[in-house]
Short mmCIF file of C-alpha atoms in Angstrom, two decimals:
data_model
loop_
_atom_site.label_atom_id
_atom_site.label_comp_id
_atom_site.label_asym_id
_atom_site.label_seq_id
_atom_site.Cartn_x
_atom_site.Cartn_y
_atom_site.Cartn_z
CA UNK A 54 11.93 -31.74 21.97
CA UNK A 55 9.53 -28.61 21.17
CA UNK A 56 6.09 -28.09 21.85
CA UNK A 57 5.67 -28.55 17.76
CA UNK A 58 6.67 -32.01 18.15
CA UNK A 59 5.14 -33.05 21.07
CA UNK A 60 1.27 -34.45 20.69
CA UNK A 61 -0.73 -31.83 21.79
CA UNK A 62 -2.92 -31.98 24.93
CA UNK A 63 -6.09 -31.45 23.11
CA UNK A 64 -5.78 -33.21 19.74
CA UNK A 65 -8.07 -31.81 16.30
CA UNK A 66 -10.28 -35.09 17.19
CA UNK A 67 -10.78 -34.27 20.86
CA UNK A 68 -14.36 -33.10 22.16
CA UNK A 69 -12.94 -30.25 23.92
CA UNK A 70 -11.61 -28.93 20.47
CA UNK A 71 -15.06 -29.78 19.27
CA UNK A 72 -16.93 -27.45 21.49
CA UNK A 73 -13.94 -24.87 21.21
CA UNK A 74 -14.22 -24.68 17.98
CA UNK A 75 -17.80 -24.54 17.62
CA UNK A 76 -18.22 -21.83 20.53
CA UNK A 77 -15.90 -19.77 18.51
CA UNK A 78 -17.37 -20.09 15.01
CA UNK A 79 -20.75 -18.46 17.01
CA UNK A 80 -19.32 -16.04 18.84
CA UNK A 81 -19.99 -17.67 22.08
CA UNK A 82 -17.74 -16.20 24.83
CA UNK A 83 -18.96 -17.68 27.88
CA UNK A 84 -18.78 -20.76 26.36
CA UNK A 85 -15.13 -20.02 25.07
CA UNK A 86 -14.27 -18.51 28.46
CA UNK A 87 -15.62 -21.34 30.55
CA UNK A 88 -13.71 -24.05 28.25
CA UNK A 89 -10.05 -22.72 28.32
CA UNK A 90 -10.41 -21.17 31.93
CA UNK A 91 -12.01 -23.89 33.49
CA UNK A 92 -11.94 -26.95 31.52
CA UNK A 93 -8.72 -26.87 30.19
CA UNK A 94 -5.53 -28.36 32.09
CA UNK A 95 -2.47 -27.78 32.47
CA UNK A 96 -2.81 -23.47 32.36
CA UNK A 97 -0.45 -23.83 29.18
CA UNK A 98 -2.23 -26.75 27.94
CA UNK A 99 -1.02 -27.05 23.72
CA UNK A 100 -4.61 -27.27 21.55
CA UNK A 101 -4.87 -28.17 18.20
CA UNK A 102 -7.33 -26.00 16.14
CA UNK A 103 -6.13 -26.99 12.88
CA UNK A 104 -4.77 -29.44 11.24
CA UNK A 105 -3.77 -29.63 7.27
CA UNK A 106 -1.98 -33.06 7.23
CA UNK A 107 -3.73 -34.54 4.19
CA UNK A 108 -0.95 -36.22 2.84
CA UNK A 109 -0.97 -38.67 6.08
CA UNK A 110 -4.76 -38.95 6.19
CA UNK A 111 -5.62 -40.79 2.24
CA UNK A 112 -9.47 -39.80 3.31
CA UNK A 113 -9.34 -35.94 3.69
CA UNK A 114 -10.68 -34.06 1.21
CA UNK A 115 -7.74 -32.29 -0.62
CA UNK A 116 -7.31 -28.37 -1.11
CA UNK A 117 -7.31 -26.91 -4.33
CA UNK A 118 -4.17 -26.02 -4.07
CA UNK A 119 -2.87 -29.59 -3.76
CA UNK A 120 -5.12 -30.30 -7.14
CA UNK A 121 -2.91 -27.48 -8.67
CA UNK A 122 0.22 -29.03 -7.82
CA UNK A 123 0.95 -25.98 -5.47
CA UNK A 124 1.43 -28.69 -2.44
CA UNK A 125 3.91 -28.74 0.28
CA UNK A 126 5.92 -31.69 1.62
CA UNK A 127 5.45 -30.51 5.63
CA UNK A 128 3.58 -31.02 8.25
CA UNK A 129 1.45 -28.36 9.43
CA UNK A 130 -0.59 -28.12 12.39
CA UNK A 131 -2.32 -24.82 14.02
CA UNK A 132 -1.12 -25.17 17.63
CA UNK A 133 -1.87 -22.85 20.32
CA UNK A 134 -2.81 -22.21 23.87
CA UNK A 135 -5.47 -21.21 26.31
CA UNK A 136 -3.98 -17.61 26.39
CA UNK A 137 -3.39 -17.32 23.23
CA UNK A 138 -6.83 -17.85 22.35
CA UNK A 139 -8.19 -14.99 25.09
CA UNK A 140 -5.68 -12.79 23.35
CA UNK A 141 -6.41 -13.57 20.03
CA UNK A 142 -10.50 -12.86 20.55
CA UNK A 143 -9.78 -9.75 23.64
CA UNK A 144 -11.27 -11.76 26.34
CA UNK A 145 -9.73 -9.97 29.16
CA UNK A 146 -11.01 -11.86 31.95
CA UNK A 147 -10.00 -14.66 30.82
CA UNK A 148 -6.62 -13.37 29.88
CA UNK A 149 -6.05 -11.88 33.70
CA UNK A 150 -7.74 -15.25 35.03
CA UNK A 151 -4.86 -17.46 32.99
CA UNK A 152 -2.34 -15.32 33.99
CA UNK A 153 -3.27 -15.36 37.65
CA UNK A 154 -2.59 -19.11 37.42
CA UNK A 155 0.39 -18.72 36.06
CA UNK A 156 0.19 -19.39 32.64
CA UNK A 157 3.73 -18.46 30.97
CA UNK A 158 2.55 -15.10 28.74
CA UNK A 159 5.56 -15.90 26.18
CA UNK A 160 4.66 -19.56 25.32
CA UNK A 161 4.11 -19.44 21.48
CA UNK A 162 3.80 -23.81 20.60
CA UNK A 163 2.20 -22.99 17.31
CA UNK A 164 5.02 -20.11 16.44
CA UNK A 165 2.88 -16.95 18.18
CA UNK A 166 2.59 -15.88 21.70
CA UNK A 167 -0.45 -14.67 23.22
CA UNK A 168 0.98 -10.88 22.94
CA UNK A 169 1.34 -11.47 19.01
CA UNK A 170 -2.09 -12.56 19.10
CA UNK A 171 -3.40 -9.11 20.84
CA UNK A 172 -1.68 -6.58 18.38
CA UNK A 173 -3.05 -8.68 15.58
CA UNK A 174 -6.31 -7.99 17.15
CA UNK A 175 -5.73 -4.49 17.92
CA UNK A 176 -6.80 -6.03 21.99
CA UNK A 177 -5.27 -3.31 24.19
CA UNK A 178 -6.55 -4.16 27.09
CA UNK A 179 -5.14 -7.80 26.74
CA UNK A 180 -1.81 -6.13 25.59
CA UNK A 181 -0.99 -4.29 28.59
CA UNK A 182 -2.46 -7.15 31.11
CA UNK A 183 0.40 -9.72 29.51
CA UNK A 184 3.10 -6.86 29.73
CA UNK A 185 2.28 -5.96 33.16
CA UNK A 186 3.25 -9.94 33.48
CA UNK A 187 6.64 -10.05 32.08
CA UNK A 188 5.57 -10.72 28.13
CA UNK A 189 8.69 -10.02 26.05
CA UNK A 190 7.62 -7.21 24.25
CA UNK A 191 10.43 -7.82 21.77
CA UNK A 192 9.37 -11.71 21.13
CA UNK A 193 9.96 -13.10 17.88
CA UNK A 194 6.96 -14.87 16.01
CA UNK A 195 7.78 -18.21 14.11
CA UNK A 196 8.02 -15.27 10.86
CA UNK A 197 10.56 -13.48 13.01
CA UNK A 198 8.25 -10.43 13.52
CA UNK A 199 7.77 -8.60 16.83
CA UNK A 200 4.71 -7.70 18.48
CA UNK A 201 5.20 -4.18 17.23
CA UNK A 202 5.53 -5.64 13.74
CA UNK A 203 2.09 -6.90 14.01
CA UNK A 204 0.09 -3.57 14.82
CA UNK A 205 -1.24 -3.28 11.25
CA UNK A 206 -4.77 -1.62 12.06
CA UNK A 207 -5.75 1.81 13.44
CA UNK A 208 -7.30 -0.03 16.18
CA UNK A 209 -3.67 -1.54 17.44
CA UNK A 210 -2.46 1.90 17.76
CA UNK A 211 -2.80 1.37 21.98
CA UNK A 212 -1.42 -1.92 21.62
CA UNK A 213 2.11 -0.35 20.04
CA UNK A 214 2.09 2.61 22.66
CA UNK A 215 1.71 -0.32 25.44
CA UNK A 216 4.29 -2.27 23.77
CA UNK A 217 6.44 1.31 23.64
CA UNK A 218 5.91 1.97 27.42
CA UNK A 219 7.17 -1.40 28.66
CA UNK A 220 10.77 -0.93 26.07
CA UNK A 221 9.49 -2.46 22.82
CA UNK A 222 12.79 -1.60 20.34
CA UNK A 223 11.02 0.58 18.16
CA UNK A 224 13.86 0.66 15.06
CA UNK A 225 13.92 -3.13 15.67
CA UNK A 226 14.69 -4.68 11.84
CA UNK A 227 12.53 -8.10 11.51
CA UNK A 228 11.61 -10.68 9.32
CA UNK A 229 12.72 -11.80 5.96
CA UNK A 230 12.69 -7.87 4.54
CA UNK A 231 14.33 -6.98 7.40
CA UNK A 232 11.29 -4.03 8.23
CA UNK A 233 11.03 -1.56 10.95
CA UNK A 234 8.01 -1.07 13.13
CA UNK A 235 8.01 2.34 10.77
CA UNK A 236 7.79 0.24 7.72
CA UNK A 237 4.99 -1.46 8.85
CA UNK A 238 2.78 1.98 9.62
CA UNK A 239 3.84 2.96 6.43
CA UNK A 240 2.86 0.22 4.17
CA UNK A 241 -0.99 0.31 6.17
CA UNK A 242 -1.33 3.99 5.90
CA UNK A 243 -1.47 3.99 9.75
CA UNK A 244 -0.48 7.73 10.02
CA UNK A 245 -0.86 7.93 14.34
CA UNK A 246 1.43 4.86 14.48
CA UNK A 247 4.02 6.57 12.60
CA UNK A 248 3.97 9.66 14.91
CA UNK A 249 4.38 7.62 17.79
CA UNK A 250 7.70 5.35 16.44
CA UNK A 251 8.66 9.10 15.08
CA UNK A 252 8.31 10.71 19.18
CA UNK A 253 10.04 7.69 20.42
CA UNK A 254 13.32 8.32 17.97
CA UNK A 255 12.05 5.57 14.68
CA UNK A 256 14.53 6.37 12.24
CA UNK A 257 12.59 8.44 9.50
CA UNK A 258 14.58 6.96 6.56
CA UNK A 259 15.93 3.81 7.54
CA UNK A 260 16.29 0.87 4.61
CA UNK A 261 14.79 -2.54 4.75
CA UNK A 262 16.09 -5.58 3.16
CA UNK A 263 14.82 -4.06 -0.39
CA UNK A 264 16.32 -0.42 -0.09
CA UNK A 265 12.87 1.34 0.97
CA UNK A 266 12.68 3.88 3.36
CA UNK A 267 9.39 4.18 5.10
CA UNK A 268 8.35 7.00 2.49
CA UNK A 269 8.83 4.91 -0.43
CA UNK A 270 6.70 1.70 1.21
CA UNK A 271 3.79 4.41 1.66
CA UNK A 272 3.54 5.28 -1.60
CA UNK A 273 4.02 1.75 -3.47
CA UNK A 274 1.38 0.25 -0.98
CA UNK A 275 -2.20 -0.58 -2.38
CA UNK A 276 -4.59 1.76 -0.42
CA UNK A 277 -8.06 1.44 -1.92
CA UNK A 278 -10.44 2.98 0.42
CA UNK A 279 -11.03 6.83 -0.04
CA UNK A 280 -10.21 6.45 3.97
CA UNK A 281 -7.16 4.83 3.32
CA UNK A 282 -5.57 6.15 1.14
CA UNK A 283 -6.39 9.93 3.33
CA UNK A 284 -4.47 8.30 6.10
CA UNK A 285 -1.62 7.62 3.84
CA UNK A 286 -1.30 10.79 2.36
CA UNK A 287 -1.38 11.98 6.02
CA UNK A 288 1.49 9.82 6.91
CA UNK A 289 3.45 11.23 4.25
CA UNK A 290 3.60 14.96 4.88
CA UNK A 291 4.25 13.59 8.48
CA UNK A 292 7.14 11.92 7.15
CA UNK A 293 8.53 14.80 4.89
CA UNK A 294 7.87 17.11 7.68
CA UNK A 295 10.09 14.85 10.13
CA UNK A 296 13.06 15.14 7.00
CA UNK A 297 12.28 11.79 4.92
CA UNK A 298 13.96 12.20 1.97
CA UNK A 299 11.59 12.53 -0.74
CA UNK A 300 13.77 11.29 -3.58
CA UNK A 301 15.54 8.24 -1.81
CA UNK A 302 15.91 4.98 -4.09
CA UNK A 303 15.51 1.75 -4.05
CA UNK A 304 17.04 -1.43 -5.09
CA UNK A 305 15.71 -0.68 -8.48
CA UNK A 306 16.36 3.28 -8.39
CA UNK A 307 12.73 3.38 -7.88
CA UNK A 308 11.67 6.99 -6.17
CA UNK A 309 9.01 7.21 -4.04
CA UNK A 310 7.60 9.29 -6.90
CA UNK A 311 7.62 5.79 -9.28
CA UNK A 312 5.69 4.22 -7.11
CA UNK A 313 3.42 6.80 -6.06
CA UNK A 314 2.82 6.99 -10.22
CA UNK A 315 2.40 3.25 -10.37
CA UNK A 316 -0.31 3.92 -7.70
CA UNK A 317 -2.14 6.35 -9.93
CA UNK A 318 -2.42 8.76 -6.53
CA UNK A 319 -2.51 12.53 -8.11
CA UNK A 320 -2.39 14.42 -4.51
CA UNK A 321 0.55 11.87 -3.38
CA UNK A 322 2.38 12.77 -6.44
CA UNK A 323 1.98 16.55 -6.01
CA UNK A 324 3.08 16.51 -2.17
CA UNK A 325 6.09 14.54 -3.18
CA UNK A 326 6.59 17.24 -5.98
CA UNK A 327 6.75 19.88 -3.82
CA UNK A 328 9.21 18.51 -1.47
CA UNK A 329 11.35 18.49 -4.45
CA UNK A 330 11.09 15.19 -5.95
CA UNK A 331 12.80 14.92 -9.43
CA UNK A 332 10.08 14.22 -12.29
CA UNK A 333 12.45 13.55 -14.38
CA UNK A 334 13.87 10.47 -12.60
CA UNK A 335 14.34 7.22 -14.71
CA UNK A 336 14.68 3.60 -12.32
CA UNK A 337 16.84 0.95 -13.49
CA UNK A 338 14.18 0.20 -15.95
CA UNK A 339 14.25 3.32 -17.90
CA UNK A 340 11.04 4.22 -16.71
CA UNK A 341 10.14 8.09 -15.61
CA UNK A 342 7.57 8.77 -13.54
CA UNK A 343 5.45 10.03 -16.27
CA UNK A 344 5.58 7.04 -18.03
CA UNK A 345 4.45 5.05 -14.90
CA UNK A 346 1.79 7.73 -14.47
CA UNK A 347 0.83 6.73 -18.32
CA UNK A 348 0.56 3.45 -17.53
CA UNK A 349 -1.99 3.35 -14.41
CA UNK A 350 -4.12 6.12 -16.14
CA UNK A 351 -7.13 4.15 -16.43
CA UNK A 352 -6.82 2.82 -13.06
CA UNK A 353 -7.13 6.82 -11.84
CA UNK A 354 -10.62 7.72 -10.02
CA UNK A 355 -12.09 9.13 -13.58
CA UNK A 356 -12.18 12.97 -11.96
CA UNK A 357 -8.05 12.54 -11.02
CA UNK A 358 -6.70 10.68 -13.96
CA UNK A 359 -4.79 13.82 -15.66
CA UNK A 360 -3.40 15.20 -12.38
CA UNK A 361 -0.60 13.45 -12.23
CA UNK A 362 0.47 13.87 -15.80
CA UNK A 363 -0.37 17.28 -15.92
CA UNK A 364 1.65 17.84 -12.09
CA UNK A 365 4.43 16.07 -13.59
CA UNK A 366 4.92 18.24 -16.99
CA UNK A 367 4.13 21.72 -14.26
CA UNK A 368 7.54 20.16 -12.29
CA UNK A 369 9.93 20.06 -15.40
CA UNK A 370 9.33 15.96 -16.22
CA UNK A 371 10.29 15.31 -19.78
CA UNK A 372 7.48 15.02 -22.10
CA UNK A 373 7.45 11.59 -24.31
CA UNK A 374 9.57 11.05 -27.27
CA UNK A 375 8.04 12.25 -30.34
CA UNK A 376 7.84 9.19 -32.04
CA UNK A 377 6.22 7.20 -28.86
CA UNK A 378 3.13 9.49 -28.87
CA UNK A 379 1.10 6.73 -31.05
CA UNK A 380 1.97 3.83 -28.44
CA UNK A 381 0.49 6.86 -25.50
CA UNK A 382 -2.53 7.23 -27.41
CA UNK A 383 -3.05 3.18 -27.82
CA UNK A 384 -2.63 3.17 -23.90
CA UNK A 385 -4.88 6.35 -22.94
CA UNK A 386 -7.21 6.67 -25.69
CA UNK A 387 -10.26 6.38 -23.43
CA UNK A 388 -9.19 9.14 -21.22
CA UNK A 389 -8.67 12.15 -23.86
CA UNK A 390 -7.76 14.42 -21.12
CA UNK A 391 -4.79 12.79 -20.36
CA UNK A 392 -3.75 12.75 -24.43
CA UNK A 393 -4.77 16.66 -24.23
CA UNK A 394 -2.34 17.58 -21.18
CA UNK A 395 0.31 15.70 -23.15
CA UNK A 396 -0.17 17.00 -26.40
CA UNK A 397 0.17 20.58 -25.20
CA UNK A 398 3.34 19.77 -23.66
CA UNK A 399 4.91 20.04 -26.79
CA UNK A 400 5.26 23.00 -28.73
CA UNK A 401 4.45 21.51 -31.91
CA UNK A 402 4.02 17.97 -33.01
CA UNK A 403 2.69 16.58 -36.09
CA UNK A 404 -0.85 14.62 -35.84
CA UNK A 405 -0.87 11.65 -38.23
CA UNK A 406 -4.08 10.69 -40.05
CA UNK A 407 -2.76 6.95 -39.39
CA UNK A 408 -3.32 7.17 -35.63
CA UNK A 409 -6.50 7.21 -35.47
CA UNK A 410 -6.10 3.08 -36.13
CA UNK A 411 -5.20 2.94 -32.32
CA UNK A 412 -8.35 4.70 -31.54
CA UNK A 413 -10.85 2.18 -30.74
CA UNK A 414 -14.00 3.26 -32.71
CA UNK A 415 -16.55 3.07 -29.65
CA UNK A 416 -13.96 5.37 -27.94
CA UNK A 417 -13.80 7.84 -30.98
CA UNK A 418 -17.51 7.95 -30.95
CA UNK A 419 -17.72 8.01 -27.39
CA UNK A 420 -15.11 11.21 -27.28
CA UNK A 421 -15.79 12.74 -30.93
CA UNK A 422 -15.67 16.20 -29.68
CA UNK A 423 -11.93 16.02 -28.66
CA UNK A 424 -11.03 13.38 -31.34
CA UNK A 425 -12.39 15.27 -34.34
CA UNK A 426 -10.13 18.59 -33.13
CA UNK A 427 -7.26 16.30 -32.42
CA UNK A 428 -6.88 14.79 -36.38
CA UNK A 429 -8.38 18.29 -37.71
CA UNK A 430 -4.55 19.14 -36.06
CA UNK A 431 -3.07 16.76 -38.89
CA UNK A 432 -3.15 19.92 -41.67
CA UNK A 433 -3.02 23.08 -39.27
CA UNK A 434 -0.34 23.88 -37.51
CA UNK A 435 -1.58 24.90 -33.34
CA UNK A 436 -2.16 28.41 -33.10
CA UNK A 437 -0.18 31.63 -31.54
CA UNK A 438 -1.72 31.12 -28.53
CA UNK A 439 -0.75 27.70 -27.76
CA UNK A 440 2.95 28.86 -28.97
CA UNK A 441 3.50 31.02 -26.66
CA UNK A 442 2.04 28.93 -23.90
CA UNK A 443 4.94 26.70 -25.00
CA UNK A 444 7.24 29.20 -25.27
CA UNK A 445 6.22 30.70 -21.64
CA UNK A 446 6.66 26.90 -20.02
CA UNK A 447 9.95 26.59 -21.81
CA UNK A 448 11.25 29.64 -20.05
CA UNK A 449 9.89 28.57 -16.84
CA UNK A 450 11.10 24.91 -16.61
CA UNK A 451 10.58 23.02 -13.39
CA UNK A 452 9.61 26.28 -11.90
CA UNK A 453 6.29 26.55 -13.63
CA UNK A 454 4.07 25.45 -10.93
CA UNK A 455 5.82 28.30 -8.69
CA UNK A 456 5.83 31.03 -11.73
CA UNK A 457 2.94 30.87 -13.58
CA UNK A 458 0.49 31.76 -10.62
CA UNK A 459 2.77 34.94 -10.06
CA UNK A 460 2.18 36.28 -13.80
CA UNK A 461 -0.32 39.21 -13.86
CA UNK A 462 -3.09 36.89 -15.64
CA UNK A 463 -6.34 35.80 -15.38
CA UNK A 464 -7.13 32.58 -13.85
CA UNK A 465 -7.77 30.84 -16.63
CA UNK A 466 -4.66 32.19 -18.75
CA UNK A 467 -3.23 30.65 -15.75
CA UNK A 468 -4.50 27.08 -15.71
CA UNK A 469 -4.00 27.57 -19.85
CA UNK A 470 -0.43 27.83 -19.10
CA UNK A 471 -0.84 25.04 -16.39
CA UNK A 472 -1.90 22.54 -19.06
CA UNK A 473 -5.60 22.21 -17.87
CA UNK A 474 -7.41 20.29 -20.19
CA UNK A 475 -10.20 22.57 -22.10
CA UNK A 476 -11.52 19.02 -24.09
CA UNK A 477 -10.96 20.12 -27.78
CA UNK A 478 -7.52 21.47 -29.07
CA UNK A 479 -6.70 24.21 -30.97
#
């Protein structure tokens, strides 16, 4: 029989869980220290912190999940031990007091050891103390992750070198998705972690379970925080620099490029660009980049949301088909620069007076300026200038972004050629 199905020592109802639980809703560590180092018995004594068995007690106030119908059938119980706990909050004194009586550093009764417990908590100190004591640094969680699988914050980074030092399997493959230690740095943005796996021989484009390299996890993760999403980028050119191939597929033929799109991340988009990612790659969808970029345009930071577009069109990415243009201005009609860049990457393309019914009013008013020279377009054709522009990028392809900067012009024929939105056209 397993510790799961063995009462624990120190039941939910118990006092000692009582003042455990209390001392650690206030913060109180000597009380927490003085309760599982002194009070409790045995050294590996099982506690129960939680308990959500409210189908087997008819007076417990029921979650709103259960109200929802989203209820499950099984028991479940929040089980742990005294050295779990000192892990889990990075009391070290009580951790090396524990382990000085000999309390096992693997036993995990509620599915995670104590060493889980410290990488979660970024604890380094209480990391290495449970090493130096024979924790498995390869132990498997009851989600069949490893410790390293569970440094997911910049402040775990000494817990993973720890884990590294005392032979942690860095390309170890884990959990349902099958992900590396890599994976994991990627999809947090945790650029230093990656360097590390990378020095100690991480695979650079190994596949999980859904066909994602480490590249292509950084770029479809959610990073929201300008912080964030600087330490992803970072981890990025770290991974292109170490040969991650910039155009590898997934299980849906999604490119790192799709996702980065999706994301709405302009500077992602442009490193991945020039480490030769194909704009003009469709998933099994259909879907191009661009029109993933088209998509997630209002979601851009309002100062970035034509970069993308306009770095895909620079890098040869097929402009939209004609006769979609009036479902693209339904999408972006409140960001007219993004309708600009992609109206100027066509040489000539006839304005309807009947599209200005997807134009939301309070948007036309809002963006007259651009809106009145866009339908003005409707019985002019564009002018010379704007012809050869097109005729310039047409001879250039997918090497404008190189070209263009080496043609004996001024800056701002230069950016003119590079699509940069002026906020009327002509």
């Amino acid at each position: 029989m397993s510790s799961w199905d063995l009462p624990p020592d120190y039941p939910l109802s118990s006092d000692f869980v009582r003042r455990l639980k209390s001392a650690l809703a206030t913060g109180d560590k000597d009380m927490v220290q003085e309760l599982i180092c002194t009070e409790a018995e045995p050294v590996d004594a099982v506690i129960e912190l939680a308990n959500d068995d409210w189908m087997k007690e008819p007076s417990a106030q029921l979650p709103t999940g259960a109200l929802l119908g989203l209820w499950t059938l099984e028991y479940k119980r929040e089980l742990t031990t005294p050295l779990c706990i000192a892990a889990a909050h990075g009391h070290v004194l009580c951790v090396r007091h524990l382990l000085s009586r000999s309390a096992d550093p693997d036993a995990s009764p509620g599915g995670r050891g104590a060493l889980h417990e410290a990488c979660l908590g970024g604890h380094t100190a209480c990391a290495q103390l449970l090493l130096q004591h024979g924790a498995d640094p390869d132990l498997l969680n009851a989600e069949g992750l490893a410790p390293l699988h569970l440094c997911r914050t910049p402040a775990s980074l000494g817990c993973a070198q720890a884990l590294l030092e005392h032979g942690a399997t860095v390309q170890l493959e884990c959990g349902p998705d099958r992900v590396t230690p890599l994976h994991v740095a990627a999809q947090h943005g945790l650029d230093e972690h990656a360097q590390l796996y990378l020095a100690r021989g991480a695979s650079v484009d190994a596949r999980n379970g859904r066909g994602e390299t480490a590249l292509s996890a950084a770029c479809g993760a959610a990073m929201r925080s300008p912080d964030e999403q600087a330490r992803c980028l970072r981890l990025c050119a770290l991974l292109l620099r170490g040969g991650a191939a910039a155009d590898a597929r997934d299980e849906d033929e999604r490119s790192p490029l799709h996702k980065a799109c999706g994301r709405a991340r302009p500077s992602l988009c442009t490193l991945l660009l020039l480490h030769g990612a194909d704009a003009g790659a469709l998933d099994y969808g259909g879907a191009s980049p661009l029109a993933r970029a088209l998509q997630t345009t209002t979601c851009a930071p309002p100062a970035a949301q034509h970069r993308t577009v306009q770095a895909l069109l620079n890098y040869g990415s097929p402009s939209v088909w004609p006769d979609a243009f009036p479902k693209v201005l339904r999408t972006c009609a409140q960001v007219p620069a993004v309708v600009e860049v992609l109206f100027n990457s066509y040489a000539q393309l006839r304005v309807s007076e009947s599209w200005l019914e997807v134009v939301p009013e309070e948007v036309y008013q809002m963006h007259e300026p651009f809106y009145r020279s866009f339908f003005a377009l409707a019985h002019t054709p564009r002018c010379l200038q704007h012809l050869c522009r097109s005729t310039i990028r047409k001879l250039f392809g997918k090497k404008c972004f190189y070209l263009v900067p080496h043609l004996p012009l001024p800056e701002t024929l230069q950016k003119y050629l590079l699509l940069e939105p002026e906020g009327v056209l002509r």
